Amino acid sequence: MVTDTEGYVHIIEYLTEHLSLFENANNSNSGETVMEVIEQELSEQIILVCSQNEDLTFNQRNMIIREVDSIVYDLEEILSAVVNNAVSDKQRVFLKEFATLIKNLFDTEIHHLPH
């Protein structure tokens, strides 16, 4: 649905272009890890996707959840060295923006689903 699109490739390229944001990051006192913020931000965006598209079938919603699991796996692979580090404010802002891009990609693909 989403992970096999050109748009997803571009979003992953966008992430890799900004990997320096995750290198030598200042320690944060937030107590949250990079992975926790990824999961939180993606969850919020996917809840929005589903609530804004009430006509999605049960199977379509399950497909979206499977896609999100795949995206989280990809992010874990790309950011494997830092997923357990405390998140910095700049990283949090980037991850929120990244999750919004993922939501936009889902929004686009949902409009191509058969109704």
PDB file of C-alpha atoms in Angstrom:
ATOM      1  CA  MET A   1       0.000   0.000   0.000  1.00  0.00           C
ATOM      2  CA  VAL A   2       2.470   2.657   1.192  1.00  0.00           C
ATOM      3  CA  THR A   3       5.820   0.964   1.673  1.00  0.00           C
ATOM      4  CA  ASP A   4       5.966  -0.100  -1.965  1.00  0.00           C
ATOM      5  CA  THR A   5       5.445   3.407  -3.339  1.00  0.00           C
ATOM      6  CA  GLU A   6       7.909   5.888  -4.756  1.00  0.00           C
ATOM      7  CA  GLY A   7       6.702   8.369  -2.141  1.00  0.00           C
ATOM      8  CA  TYR A   8       7.855   6.064   0.652  1.00  0.00           C
ATOM      9  CA  VAL A   9      11.281   5.746  -0.969  1.00  0.00           C
ATOM     10  CA  HIS A  10      11.513   9.553  -1.014  1.00  0.00           C
ATOM     11  CA  ILE A  11      10.520   9.786   2.657  1.00  0.00           C
ATOM     12  CA  ILE A  12      13.185   7.236   3.613  1.00  0.00           C
ATOM     13  CA  GLU A  13      15.727   9.167   1.532  1.00  0.00           C
ATOM     14  CA  TYR A  14      14.667  12.310   3.417  1.00  0.00           C
ATOM     15  CA  LEU A  15      15.375  10.495   6.683  1.00  0.00           C
ATOM     16  CA  THR A  16      18.786   9.307   5.531  1.00  0.00           C
ATOM     17  CA  GLU A  17      19.664  12.831   4.421  1.00  0.00           C
ATOM     18  CA  HIS A  18      19.010  13.951   7.997  1.00  0.00           C
ATOM     19  CA  LEU A  19      20.805  11.140   9.841  1.00  0.00           C
ATOM     20  CA  SER A  20      23.378  13.640  11.086  1.00  0.00           C
ATOM     21  CA  LEU A  21      20.636  14.956  13.359  1.00  0.00           C
ATOM     22  CA  PHE A  22      20.870  11.642  15.228  1.00  0.00           C
ATOM     23  CA  GLU A  23      24.670  11.493  15.403  1.00  0.00           C
ATOM     24  CA  ASN A  24      26.452  12.924  18.412  1.00  0.00           C
ATOM     25  CA  ALA A  25      23.168  14.239  19.738  1.00  0.00           C
ATOM     26  CA  ASN A  26      23.205  16.096  22.994  1.00  0.00           C
ATOM     27  CA  ASN A  27      21.880  14.077  25.859  1.00  0.00           C
ATOM     28  CA  SER A  28      18.343  15.024  26.665  1.00  0.00           C
ATOM     29  CA  ASN A  29      16.605  14.958  29.981  1.00  0.00           C
ATOM     30  CA  SER A  30      13.291  14.058  28.385  1.00  0.00           C
ATOM     31  CA  GLY A  31      13.419  10.464  29.558  1.00  0.00           C
ATOM     32  CA  GLU A  32      11.894   9.334  26.270  1.00  0.00           C
ATOM     33  CA  THR A  33      13.897   7.370  23.758  1.00  0.00           C
ATOM     34  CA  VAL A  34      14.042   7.962  20.025  1.00  0.00           C
ATOM     35  CA  MET A  35      12.024   4.756  19.512  1.00  0.00           C
ATOM     36  CA  GLU A  36       9.325   5.815  21.974  1.00  0.00           C
ATOM     37  CA  VAL A  37       8.879   9.101  20.135  1.00  0.00           C
ATOM     38  CA  ILE A  38       8.755   7.318  16.772  1.00  0.00           C
ATOM     39  CA  GLU A  39       6.036   4.986  18.044  1.00  0.00           C
ATOM     40  CA  GLN A  40       4.090   7.823  19.686  1.00  0.00           C
ATOM     41  CA  GLU A  41       4.204  10.125  16.654  1.00  0.00           C
ATOM     42  CA  LEU A  42       3.326   7.395  14.148  1.00  0.00           C
ATOM     43  CA  SER A  43       0.486   6.178  16.374  1.00  0.00           C
ATOM     44  CA  GLU A  44      -1.000   9.658  16.602  1.00  0.00           C
ATOM     45  CA  GLN A  45      -0.827  10.122  12.841  1.00  0.00           C
ATOM     46  CA  ILE A  46      -2.340   6.718  12.058  1.00  0.00           C
ATOM     47  CA  ILE A  47      -5.173   7.348  14.508  1.00  0.00           C
ATOM     48  CA  LEU A  48      -5.819  10.553  12.563  1.00  0.00           C
ATOM     49  CA  VAL A  49      -5.763   8.653   9.256  1.00  0.00           C
ATOM     50  CA  CYS A  50      -8.314   6.148  10.499  1.00  0.00           C
ATOM     51  CA  SER A  51     -10.566   8.720  12.172  1.00  0.00           C
ATOM     52  CA  GLN A  52     -10.552  10.918   9.048  1.00  0.00           C
ATOM     53  CA  ASN A  53     -11.454   7.935   6.862  1.00  0.00           C
ATOM     54  CA  GLU A  54     -14.390   6.348   8.629  1.00  0.00           C
ATOM     55  CA  ASP A  55     -15.337   4.370   5.523  1.00  0.00           C
ATOM     56  CA  LEU A  56     -12.210   2.197   5.745  1.00  0.00           C
ATOM     57  CA  THR A  57     -13.064  -1.473   6.035  1.00  0.00           C
ATOM     58  CA  PHE A  58     -11.728  -3.694   8.795  1.00  0.00           C
ATOM     59  CA  ASN A  59      -9.321  -5.297   6.306  1.00  0.00           C
ATOM     60  CA  GLN A  60      -8.099  -1.915   5.075  1.00  0.00           C
ATOM     61  CA  ARG A  61      -7.448  -0.787   8.664  1.00  0.00           C
ATOM     62  CA  ASN A  62      -5.520  -4.002   9.299  1.00  0.00           C
ATOM     63  CA  MET A  63      -3.499  -3.377   6.146  1.00  0.00           C
ATOM     64  CA  ILE A  64      -2.632   0.103   7.437  1.00  0.00           C
ATOM     65  CA  ILE A  65      -1.511  -1.326  10.787  1.00  0.00           C
ATOM     66  CA  ARG A  66       0.675  -3.906   9.023  1.00  0.00           C
ATOM     67  CA  GLU A  67       2.198  -1.128   6.919  1.00  0.00           C
ATOM     68  CA  VAL A  68       2.953   0.921  10.049  1.00  0.00           C
ATOM     69  CA  ASP A  69       4.623  -2.117  11.617  1.00  0.00           C
ATOM     70  CA  SER A  70       6.774  -2.396   8.499  1.00  0.00           C
ATOM     71  CA  ILE A  71       7.642   1.324   8.660  1.00  0.00           C
ATOM     72  CA  VAL A  72       8.618   1.027  12.334  1.00  0.00           C
ATOM     73  CA  TYR A  73      10.815  -1.947  11.431  1.00  0.00           C
ATOM     74  CA  ASP A  74      12.510   0.096   8.685  1.00  0.00           C
ATOM     75  CA  LEU A  75      13.091   2.971  11.103  1.00  0.00           C
ATOM     76  CA  GLU A  76      14.529   0.590  13.696  1.00  0.00           C
ATOM     77  CA  GLU A  77      16.966  -0.679  11.075  1.00  0.00           C
ATOM     78  CA  ILE A  78      18.003   2.771   9.850  1.00  0.00           C
ATOM     79  CA  LEU A  79      18.305   4.267  13.332  1.00  0.00           C
ATOM     80  CA  SER A  80      19.484   1.106  15.085  1.00  0.00           C
ATOM     81  CA  ALA A  81      22.457   2.819  16.723  1.00  0.00           C
ATOM     82  CA  VAL A  82      20.299   5.480  18.386  1.00  0.00           C
ATOM     83  CA  VAL A  83      16.793   4.064  18.966  1.00  0.00           C
ATOM     84  CA  ASN A  84      17.449   3.598  22.681  1.00  0.00           C
ATOM     85  CA  ASN A  85      19.073   7.008  23.165  1.00  0.00           C
ATOM     86  CA  ALA A  86      17.220   9.836  24.857  1.00  0.00           C
ATOM     87  CA  VAL A  87      15.530  11.987  22.238  1.00  0.00           C
ATOM     88  CA  SER A  88      16.627  15.590  21.788  1.00  0.00           C
ATOM     89  CA  ASP A  89      14.253  18.461  21.063  1.00  0.00           C
ATOM     90  CA  LYS A  90      15.517  18.727  17.458  1.00  0.00           C
ATOM     91  CA  GLN A  91      15.059  14.996  16.948  1.00  0.00           C
ATOM     92  CA  ARG A  92      11.534  15.188  18.385  1.00  0.00           C
ATOM     93  CA  VAL A  93      10.623  17.975  15.935  1.00  0.00           C
ATOM     94  CA  PHE A  94      12.097  16.006  13.025  1.00  0.00           C
ATOM     95  CA  LEU A  95      10.289  12.801  14.025  1.00  0.00           C
ATOM     96  CA  LYS A  96       6.971  14.661  14.291  1.00  0.00           C
ATOM     97  CA  GLU A  97       7.506  16.062  10.792  1.00  0.00           C
ATOM     98  CA  PHE A  98       8.529  12.611   9.518  1.00  0.00           C
ATOM     99  CA  ALA A  99       5.372  11.026  10.974  1.00  0.00           C
ATOM    100  CA  THR A 100       3.277  13.737   9.313  1.00  0.00           C
ATOM    101  CA  LEU A 101       4.879  12.905   5.951  1.00  0.00           C
ATOM    102  CA  ILE A 102       3.970   9.251   6.511  1.00  0.00           C
ATOM    103  CA  LYS A 103       0.371  10.287   7.304  1.00  0.00           C
ATOM    104  CA  ASN A 104       0.228  12.335   4.113  1.00  0.00           C
ATOM    105  CA  LEU A 105       1.414   9.310   2.156  1.00  0.00           C
ATOM    106  CA  PHE A 106      -1.341   7.181   3.703  1.00  0.00           C
ATOM    107  CA  ASP A 107      -3.894   9.898   2.927  1.00  0.00           C
ATOM    108  CA  THR A 108      -2.817   9.849  -0.716  1.00  0.00           C
ATOM    109  CA  GLU A 109      -2.884   6.057  -0.999  1.00  0.00           C
ATOM    110  CA  ILE A 110      -6.253   5.713   0.759  1.00  0.00           C
ATOM    111  CA  HIS A 111      -7.859   7.804  -1.965  1.00  0.00           C
ATOM    112  CA  HIS A 112      -6.721   5.165  -4.463  1.00  0.00           C
ATOM    113  CA  LEU A 113      -8.360   2.303  -2.570  1.00  0.00           C
ATOM    114  CA  PRO A 114     -11.505   0.751  -4.015  1.00  0.00           C
ATOM    115  CA  HIS A 115     -14.633   1.865  -2.158  1.00  0.00           C
TER     116      HIS A 115
END
